């Protein structure tokens, strides 16, 4: 179970060697632009650029595709009905009660391209630096310390809770429990969630006590070893310039038209 | 009026603490601990051992007539904030105490909170990890550590604060025999004042000269470890047993 949360060890790829602050800033800029694109052609180019970055980052293909597939399960739920539900100008096809619209297909493809781009960028950030380095970089980029701390603590304790959940599930199984679609199963799942929640609250209390005992006063402090090199600046400029070019390509026809 | 002595690392008089639900955790507890002394704290479950440690560390706020820990009064908010430099507490469950993403970050957490310069923080982390035998594991992530390693990281995180008083709550819990043996050896190398709360009475015998026995929040006995722990009547009356290594003495 805990393997689901693990990231591959940071590799020595071009992106893996970049200063996390510059890399994160560039990826966030690119993601912000990708999220606001309106035309399918530009979104497809943004997706191609993100996949090129993924190649440069040397993401393990299996790890990348598994996570992309999991994310796709969620966003396809919203995207797949669009061609059947969204109507508008352009071609459309009707088979009996089913109505398929060209605009719906285009919107679905646009959303899919944008979602895959964003997930790819997120996975690049995750795989090319340890999470704590990325979160410290976020702190250095003036992301509120509270969010950074929440991220770090969540990542630390997701493993502890998944272990707790695993133990609880074993405890259920050894007492003959099997997950079936019936009232008893729903009640048990509710009790399991409640137990995890209560244990989580108790643990949070103890962690807070342990933090206070080591002088924690609410401020996030970290030792950074970040150092800017010319290559970091060049990579940042290249990625953000590409994002800016995509934004201009996407918006200019609208502004002129 | 009882005078505060420089030789006393801890002075507690009539310490009483009740949880918000009204449950009494500690009732009129009084004791002193000399600087450099190693004191065991024993008692059945729910006796108040952890609550007493949390009071000494300034986490819980008890009522007392005299309270001095490492030269500081935990009742005073300004002095309570300075307590982490004097008192280090190692909790029962290391997962509660190791909250950072890497071993280095966790050990550096306390020194960073003291706002020490970066070089001093790195020096303290290196020293603390060396003392617990974990040099070279700085970038390891906590969920990849064994129980014994987690305990050592928790101890290193406390040692990096260089406290004069160390409170260890059930230090041998979750450890296998080898991890327990290594912990006992490690405890022998640590100087300073120590209090160890444990059900592992053999560990108490091997690491402490003096024992306090708590039951239902009250101090029931205070004396040399070998005398208190060998008293079969006293031990049985408070839900404990004479440790195996003292059973011969007890019969004799």
Coordinates of C-alpha atoms in Angstrom, one line a residue:
Chain A
X1 CA 0.0 0.0 0.0
X2 CA 2.7 2.5 1.0
X3 CA 4.4 1.9 -2.4
X4 CA 1.6 3.9 -4.0
X5 CA 3.0 7.0 -2.3
X6 CA 6.6 6.5 -3.0
X7 CA 8.5 8.5 -5.6
X8 CA 11.4 7.2 -7.6
X9 CA 14.8 8.2 -6.2
X10 CA 15.8 11.6 -7.8
X11 CA 17.8 10.9 -10.9
X12 CA 20.7 12.7 -12.5
X13 CA 18.6 13.9 -15.5
X14 CA 18.9 17.5 -16.7
X15 CA 15.8 18.5 -14.8
X16 CA 16.9 16.5 -11.7
X17 CA 20.1 18.6 -11.5
X18 CA 18.3 22.0 -11.7
X19 CA 17.9 24.1 -8.6
X20 CA 14.4 23.1 -7.2
X21 CA 13.4 26.8 -6.9
X22 CA 14.0 27.7 -10.5
X23 CA 12.5 24.4 -11.7
X24 CA 9.4 24.8 -9.6
X25 CA 8.8 28.4 -10.6
X26 CA 9.2 27.5 -14.3
X27 CA 6.8 24.4 -14.0
X28 CA 4.2 26.5 -12.1
X29 CA 4.3 29.2 -14.8
X30 CA 3.9 26.6 -17.5
X31 CA 1.1 24.9 -15.6
X32 CA -0.7 28.2 -15.1
X33 CA -0.6 28.9 -18.8
X34 CA -1.6 25.4 -19.8
X35 CA -4.6 25.6 -17.5
X36 CA -5.9 28.7 -19.2
X37 CA -5.6 27.6 -22.8
X38 CA -8.7 27.8 -25.0
X39 CA -7.7 26.2 -28.3
X40 CA -7.1 22.5 -28.9
X41 CA -4.1 23.0 -31.2
X42 CA -2.2 25.1 -28.6
X43 CA -3.2 22.7 -25.8
X44 CA -1.9 19.8 -27.9
X45 CA 1.5 21.6 -28.4
X46 CA 1.6 22.3 -24.6
X47 CA 1.0 18.6 -24.0
X48 CA 3.8 17.7 -26.4
X49 CA 6.1 20.1 -24.6
X50 CA 5.2 18.6 -21.2
X51 CA 5.9 15.1 -22.5
X52 CA 9.2 16.4 -23.9
X53 CA 10.0 17.7 -20.4
X54 CA 9.0 14.3 -19.0
X55 CA 11.5 12.6 -21.4
X56 CA 14.2 15.1 -20.3
X57 CA 13.3 14.3 -16.7
X58 CA 13.8 10.6 -17.5
X59 CA 10.6 9.6 -15.6
X60 CA 10.4 5.8 -15.1
X61 CA 7.7 5.0 -17.8
X62 CA 5.8 2.5 -15.7
X63 CA 5.7 4.8 -12.7
X64 CA 4.6 7.7 -14.9
X65 CA 1.9 5.8 -16.8
X66 CA 0.4 4.2 -13.6
X67 CA 0.0 7.6 -12.0
X68 CA -1.3 9.2 -15.2
X69 CA -3.8 6.3 -15.5
X70 CA -5.0 6.8 -12.0
X71 CA -5.5 10.5 -12.5
X72 CA -7.2 9.8 -15.9
X73 CA -9.8 7.7 -14.1
X74 CA -11.0 10.8 -12.2
X75 CA -11.0 13.4 -15.0
X76 CA -12.4 11.1 -17.7
X77 CA -15.5 10.8 -15.5
X78 CA -16.1 14.4 -16.2
X79 CA -14.7 14.6 -19.8
X80 CA -16.4 11.5 -21.4
X81 CA -20.0 12.8 -21.1
X82 CA -19.1 16.2 -22.8
X83 CA -19.5 15.1 -26.5
X84 CA -23.0 13.8 -25.7
X85 CA -24.1 16.7 -23.5
X86 CA -22.4 19.8 -24.9
X87 CA -24.1 21.3 -27.9
X88 CA -23.1 24.3 -30.1
X89 CA -22.0 25.4 -33.6
X90 CA -20.3 23.0 -35.8
X91 CA -20.9 19.4 -37.0
X92 CA -23.1 17.0 -35.0
X93 CA -24.3 13.5 -35.5
X94 CA -27.5 11.9 -34.3
X95 CA -28.2 8.2 -33.8
X96 CA -31.6 7.7 -32.4
X97 CA -31.7 9.2 -28.9
X98 CA -27.9 9.8 -29.0
X99 CA -26.6 13.1 -30.1
X100 CA -22.8 13.7 -30.6
X101 CA -21.5 17.2 -31.1
X102 CA -18.3 18.4 -32.7
X103 CA -17.9 21.1 -30.1
X104 CA -18.4 18.6 -27.3
X105 CA -15.6 16.4 -28.8
X106 CA -13.3 19.4 -29.1
X107 CA -14.0 20.5 -25.5
X108 CA -13.4 16.9 -24.2
X109 CA -10.1 16.7 -26.1
X110 CA -9.1 20.2 -24.9
X111 CA -9.8 19.3 -21.3
X112 CA -8.1 15.9 -21.6
X113 CA -4.9 17.6 -23.1
X114 CA -4.8 20.2 -20.4
X115 CA -5.4 17.7 -17.6
X116 CA -2.6 15.3 -18.9
X117 CA -0.3 18.3 -19.2
X118 CA -0.9 19.4 -15.6
X119 CA -0.5 15.9 -14.2
X120 CA 2.7 15.4 -16.2
X121 CA 4.1 18.6 -14.9
X122 CA 3.2 17.6 -11.4
X123 CA 4.9 14.2 -11.8
X124 CA 8.0 15.9 -13.2
X125 CA 8.2 18.1 -10.1
X126 CA 7.6 15.0 -7.9
X127 CA 10.2 12.8 -9.6
X128 CA 13.1 15.1 -10.2
X129 CA 13.6 16.2 -6.5
X130 CA 12.8 14.8 -3.1
X131 CA 9.4 16.1 -1.9
X132 CA 11.0 18.0 1.0
X133 CA 13.3 19.8 -1.4
X134 CA 10.3 20.8 -3.6
X135 CA 8.4 22.0 -0.6
X136 CA 11.3 24.0 0.7
X137 CA 11.7 25.5 -2.7
X138 CA 8.0 26.4 -2.5
X139 CA 8.7 28.1 0.8
X140 CA 11.7 30.0 -0.7
X141 CA 9.2 31.1 -3.5
X142 CA 7.0 32.7 -0.7
X143 CA 4.4 30.0 -0.6
X144 CA 2.9 30.3 2.9
X145 CA 4.8 28.4 5.5
X146 CA 1.6 26.8 6.8
X147 CA 0.9 25.2 3.5
X148 CA 4.5 23.9 3.2
X149 CA 4.3 22.4 6.7
X150 CA 1.0 20.8 6.0
X151 CA 2.5 19.3 2.8
X152 CA 5.5 18.0 4.7
X153 CA 3.5 16.6 7.6
X154 CA 0.9 15.0 5.3
X155 CA 3.6 13.3 3.3
X156 CA 5.3 12.1 6.5
X157 CA 2.1 10.7 8.0
X158 CA 0.4 9.2 5.0
X159 CA 2.7 6.2 5.4
X160 CA 1.9 5.9 9.1
X161 CA -1.8 6.0 8.4
X162 CA -1.7 3.6 5.5
X163 CA 0.1 1.2 7.8
X164 CA -2.6 1.8 10.4
X165 CA -5.3 1.1 7.8
X166 CA -3.5 -2.1 6.7
X167 CA -3.4 -3.3 10.3
X168 CA -7.1 -2.5 10.8
X169 CA -8.0 -4.4 7.6
X170 CA -6.0 -7.4 8.7
X171 CA -7.7 -7.3 12.1
X172 CA -11.1 -7.3 10.3
X173 CA -10.1 -10.2 8.0
X174 CA -8.8 -12.4 10.7
X175 CA -12.2 -12.0 12.4
X176 CA -14.0 -13.3 9.3
X177 CA -15.0 -9.9 7.8
X178 CA -15.4 -9.9 4.0
X179 CA -16.3 -6.7 2.0
X180 CA -19.7 -7.2 0.5
X181 CA -22.5 -4.9 -0.6
X182 CA -24.6 -5.1 2.6
X183 CA -25.5 -3.0 5.5
X184 CA -22.9 -4.7 7.9
X185 CA -20.1 -3.8 5.4
X186 CA -21.1 -0.2 5.2
X187 CA -21.3 0.1 9.0
X188 CA -17.9 -1.5 9.3
X189 CA -16.4 0.8 6.7
X190 CA -17.8 3.7 8.7
X191 CA -16.4 2.4 12.0
X192 CA -13.0 1.9 10.2
X193 CA -13.0 5.5 8.9
X194 CA -14.1 6.8 12.4
X195 CA -11.3 4.8 14.1
X196 CA -8.7 6.2 11.7
X197 CA -10.0 9.7 12.3
X198 CA -9.9 9.4 16.1
X199 CA -6.5 7.8 16.0
X200 CA -5.4 10.6 13.6
X201 CA -6.6 13.3 16.0
X202 CA -4.8 11.6 18.9
X203 CA -1.6 11.3 16.9
X204 CA -1.8 14.9 15.8
X205 CA -2.0 15.9 19.5
X206 CA 1.1 13.8 20.4
X207 CA 3.0 15.2 17.3
X208 CA 2.1 18.7 18.4
X209 CA 3.4 18.0 21.9
X210 CA 6.6 16.5 20.5
X211 CA 7.1 19.6 18.3
X212 CA 6.6 22.0 21.2
X213 CA 9.1 20.0 23.3
X214 CA 11.7 20.8 20.7
X215 CA 11.1 24.5 20.7
X216 CA 8.5 24.8 17.9
X217 CA 6.8 28.2 18.0
X218 CA 4.7 27.9 14.9
X219 CA 7.3 29.2 12.5
X220 CA 8.7 27.0 9.7
X221 CA 12.4 26.9 9.6
X222 CA 14.5 24.9 7.2
X223 CA 18.2 24.6 6.2
X224 CA 18.4 25.1 2.4
X225 CA 21.3 24.2 0.3
X226 CA 19.9 25.8 -2.8
X227 CA 22.4 27.5 -5.2
X228 CA 21.6 29.2 -8.5
X229 CA 23.7 28.3 -11.5
X230 CA 23.5 29.8 -15.0
X231 CA 21.9 26.6 -16.3
X232 CA 19.0 27.1 -13.8
X233 CA 18.3 30.6 -15.2
X234 CA 18.6 29.4 -18.8
X235 CA 16.1 26.5 -18.2
X236 CA 13.7 28.8 -16.4
X237 CA 13.8 31.4 -19.2
X238 CA 13.3 28.7 -21.9
X239 CA 10.3 27.1 -20.1
X240 CA 8.6 30.3 -19.2
X241 CA 9.3 31.8 -22.7
X242 CA 7.7 28.7 -24.2
X243 CA 4.7 29.2 -21.9
X244 CA 4.5 32.8 -22.9
X245 CA 4.6 31.9 -26.6
X246 CA 1.8 29.4 -26.1
X247 CA -0.3 32.0 -24.2
X248 CA 0.3 34.6 -27.1
X249 CA -0.6 31.9 -29.7
X250 CA -3.7 31.0 -27.8
X251 CA -4.9 34.6 -27.1
X252 CA -3.7 36.6 -30.0
X253 CA -6.3 35.4 -32.6
X254 CA -9.1 36.2 -30.0
X255 CA -7.7 39.7 -29.3
X256 CA -7.2 40.5 -33.0
X257 CA -10.5 38.8 -34.0
Chain B
X1 CA 9.9 27.9 51.9
X2 CA 12.1 25.4 50.1
X3 CA 15.3 26.8 48.6
X4 CA 16.2 26.0 45.0
X5 CA 19.6 24.2 45.0
X6 CA 22.0 24.4 42.1
X7 CA 22.8 20.6 42.6
X8 CA 19.2 19.7 42.0
X9 CA 18.3 19.2 38.4
X10 CA 14.6 18.7 39.2
X11 CA 12.6 19.9 42.2
X12 CA 8.9 19.0 42.5
X13 CA 6.6 19.7 45.4
X14 CA 2.9 18.7 45.7
X15 CA 2.5 18.4 41.9
X16 CA -1.2 17.8 41.1
X17 CA -2.6 17.5 37.6
X18 CA -6.1 16.6 36.3
X19 CA -7.1 16.3 32.7
X20 CA -9.9 18.6 31.4
X21 CA -12.5 15.7 31.7
X22 CA -11.7 15.8 35.5
X23 CA -9.7 12.6 35.6
X24 CA -6.9 12.9 38.1
X25 CA -3.5 12.1 36.6
X26 CA -1.1 13.1 39.4
X27 CA -1.8 13.8 43.0
X28 CA 0.6 15.6 45.4
X29 CA 3.8 14.2 43.8
X30 CA 7.0 15.5 45.5
X31 CA 10.6 14.5 44.6
X32 CA 14.0 15.9 43.8
X33 CA 16.5 14.6 41.2
X34 CA 20.2 15.5 41.6
X35 CA 22.2 16.7 38.7
X36 CA 23.8 13.8 36.9
X37 CA 21.4 11.2 38.6
X38 CA 19.7 8.5 36.6
X39 CA 16.2 7.8 38.0
X40 CA 13.8 5.1 36.9
X41 CA 10.0 5.8 36.9
X42 CA 7.9 2.6 37.3
X43 CA 4.3 1.9 37.8
X44 CA 1.3 0.1 36.2
X45 CA -0.5 1.4 33.1
X46 CA -2.3 4.6 33.8
X47 CA -0.1 5.4 36.9
X48 CA 0.7 8.9 35.5
X49 CA 4.3 8.3 34.3
X50 CA 3.8 9.9 30.9
X51 CA 1.7 12.8 32.4
X52 CA 4.6 13.5 34.9
X53 CA 7.1 13.6 32.0
X54 CA 4.8 16.0 30.0
X55 CA 4.5 18.2 33.1
X56 CA 8.3 18.2 33.5
X57 CA 8.7 19.1 29.8
X58 CA 6.3 22.0 30.1
X59 CA 3.6 20.5 27.9
X60 CA 1.0 20.0 30.7
X61 CA 0.5 22.7 33.3
X62 CA 0.1 21.2 36.8
X63 CA -0.5 22.9 40.1
X64 CA 2.6 22.8 42.4
X65 CA 4.0 24.6 45.4
X66 CA 7.6 24.4 44.0
X67 CA 8.6 23.4 40.5
X68 CA 12.1 23.7 39.1
X69 CA 13.4 21.8 36.1
X70 CA 17.0 22.5 34.9
X71 CA 17.0 25.8 36.7
X72 CA 13.8 27.0 35.0
X73 CA 10.3 27.2 36.4
X74 CA 7.8 25.6 33.9
X75 CA 4.9 27.6 35.5
X76 CA 6.4 30.9 34.1
X77 CA 5.5 31.2 30.4
X78 CA 8.9 32.9 29.5
X79 CA 10.9 30.2 31.3
X80 CA 8.6 27.5 29.9
X81 CA 9.6 28.6 26.3
X82 CA 13.3 28.0 27.2
X83 CA 12.6 24.5 28.6
X84 CA 13.4 22.6 25.4
X85 CA 17.1 23.8 25.8
X86 CA 17.2 22.1 29.2
X87 CA 14.8 19.2 29.0
X88 CA 14.7 16.6 26.2
X89 CA 11.9 14.1 26.1
X90 CA 11.9 10.9 24.0
X91 CA 8.3 9.7 23.5
X92 CA 6.9 6.2 23.6
X93 CA 6.1 6.0 19.9
X94 CA 8.9 7.2 17.7
X95 CA 6.5 7.9 14.8
X96 CA 5.0 10.7 16.9
X97 CA 8.3 12.3 17.4
X98 CA 9.9 11.9 13.9
X99 CA 7.7 14.3 11.9
X100 CA 10.2 15.5 9.3
X101 CA 10.7 14.0 5.8
X102 CA 14.3 13.1 6.3
X103 CA 16.5 12.1 9.2
X104 CA 18.6 15.2 8.8
X105 CA 15.6 17.5 8.8
X106 CA 14.2 15.8 11.9
X107 CA 17.4 16.1 13.9
X108 CA 17.9 19.7 12.7
X109 CA 14.3 20.7 13.7
X110 CA 15.2 21.6 17.3
X111 CA 18.4 23.5 16.6
X112 CA 16.7 25.4 13.9
X113 CA 13.9 26.4 16.3
X114 CA 16.7 27.8 18.6
X115 CA 17.6 30.0 15.5
X116 CA 21.2 28.8 15.6
X117 CA 23.5 29.6 12.6
X118 CA 23.4 27.1 9.7
X119 CA 26.9 25.8 10.4
X120 CA 26.1 25.3 14.1
X121 CA 22.9 23.4 13.2
X122 CA 24.9 21.1 10.8
X123 CA 27.5 20.5 13.5
X124 CA 24.9 19.6 16.1
X125 CA 23.1 17.2 13.7
X126 CA 26.4 15.5 12.8
X127 CA 27.4 15.2 16.5
X128 CA 23.9 13.9 17.5
X129 CA 23.8 11.3 14.7
X130 CA 27.3 10.2 15.6
X131 CA 26.4 9.7 19.3
X132 CA 23.5 7.4 18.3
X133 CA 25.5 5.6 15.6
X134 CA 23.5 6.9 12.6
X135 CA 26.2 8.8 10.8
X136 CA 25.6 8.5 7.0
X137 CA 21.8 8.1 7.3
X138 CA 21.0 11.8 7.0
X139 CA 19.0 11.6 3.9
X140 CA 17.0 8.4 4.8
X141 CA 13.3 8.8 5.1
X142 CA 11.6 7.8 8.3
X143 CA 9.3 5.1 6.9
X144 CA 12.4 3.2 5.7
X145 CA 13.8 3.0 9.2
X146 CA 13.6 0.0 11.6
X147 CA 12.1 0.4 15.0
X148 CA 15.5 0.6 16.6
X149 CA 16.7 3.2 14.1
X150 CA 13.6 5.3 14.6
X151 CA 14.3 5.3 18.3
X152 CA 17.8 6.4 17.7
X153 CA 16.7 9.2 15.4
X154 CA 14.2 10.4 18.0
X155 CA 17.0 10.4 20.6
X156 CA 19.4 12.2 18.2
X157 CA 16.7 14.9 17.7
X158 CA 16.6 15.5 21.4
X159 CA 20.4 15.3 21.9
X160 CA 20.9 17.9 19.2
X161 CA 19.2 20.4 21.6
X162 CA 21.9 19.5 24.1
X163 CA 19.5 19.3 27.1
X164 CA 20.9 18.8 30.6
X165 CA 17.9 16.6 31.5
X166 CA 16.8 13.6 29.4
X167 CA 13.3 12.1 29.9
X168 CA 12.8 8.7 28.2
X169 CA 9.3 7.3 28.0
X170 CA 9.2 3.5 27.5
X171 CA 12.5 3.6 25.5
X172 CA 12.6 -0.2 24.9
X173 CA 9.0 -0.4 23.6
X174 CA 8.8 -1.9 20.0
X175 CA 12.5 -2.9 20.2
X176 CA 13.7 -6.4 19.5
X177 CA 16.3 -7.9 22.0
X178 CA 19.2 -6.6 19.9
X179 CA 17.8 -3.1 19.6
X180 CA 17.1 -3.1 23.3
X181 CA 20.7 -4.2 24.1
X182 CA 22.0 -1.5 21.8
X183 CA 19.8 1.0 23.5
X184 CA 21.1 0.1 27.0
X185 CA 24.7 0.5 25.7
X186 CA 23.8 3.8 24.2
X187 CA 22.1 5.0 27.5
X188 CA 25.3 4.2 29.3
X189 CA 27.3 6.5 27.0
X190 CA 24.9 9.5 27.6
X191 CA 25.8 11.8 30.5
X192 CA 23.6 14.3 32.2
X193 CA 20.5 13.8 34.3
X194 CA 18.1 11.0 33.1
X195 CA 14.7 9.8 34.0
X196 CA 13.5 6.6 32.4
X197 CA 9.8 5.5 32.6
X198 CA 9.5 1.9 31.7
X199 CA 7.7 -1.4 32.3
X200 CA 11.0 -3.0 31.4
X201 CA 12.3 -3.4 34.9
X202 CA 15.5 -5.1 33.9
X203 CA 16.3 -2.1 31.7
X204 CA 15.7 0.2 34.7
X205 CA 18.0 -2.0 36.9
X206 CA 20.7 -1.8 34.3
X207 CA 20.5 2.0 33.7
X208 CA 19.2 3.6 36.9
X209 CA 20.5 3.8 40.5
X210 CA 17.2 5.1 41.9
X211 CA 13.6 4.3 41.3
X212 CA 10.3 6.2 41.8
X213 CA 7.2 4.1 41.9
X214 CA 4.0 5.8 40.8
X215 CA 0.5 4.3 41.1
X216 CA -2.9 6.1 40.5
X217 CA -1.0 9.4 40.2
X218 CA 0.7 9.1 43.6
X219 CA 4.3 8.5 44.5
X220 CA 4.3 5.2 46.4
X221 CA 8.1 4.6 46.8
X222 CA 11.4 6.4 46.2
X223 CA 14.6 4.6 46.8
X224 CA 17.6 2.7 45.5
X225 CA 16.6 0.7 42.4
X226 CA 17.7 -2.7 43.8
X227 CA 15.8 -2.1 47.1
X228 CA 12.5 -0.9 45.6
X229 CA 12.4 -3.4 42.8
X230 CA 13.3 -6.3 45.0
X231 CA 10.4 -5.6 47.4
X232 CA 7.9 -8.3 46.3
X233 CA 5.1 -7.1 48.5
X234 CA 5.4 -3.5 47.2
X235 CA 5.7 -4.5 43.6
X236 CA 2.7 -6.9 43.7
X237 CA 0.6 -4.3 45.5
X238 CA 1.1 -2.0 42.5
X239 CA 0.7 -4.4 39.7
X240 CA 4.4 -5.0 39.1
X241 CA 6.7 -7.9 39.5
X242 CA 10.2 -8.3 40.9
X243 CA 12.6 -8.4 37.9
X244 CA 14.0 -11.9 37.2
X245 CA 17.5 -10.9 38.0
X246 CA 16.5 -9.9 41.6
X247 CA 14.3 -12.8 42.4
X248 CA 17.2 -14.7 44.1
X249 CA 17.9 -11.7 46.3
X250 CA 14.2 -11.4 47.2
X251 CA 13.9 -15.0 48.3
X252 CA 17.1 -14.7 50.3

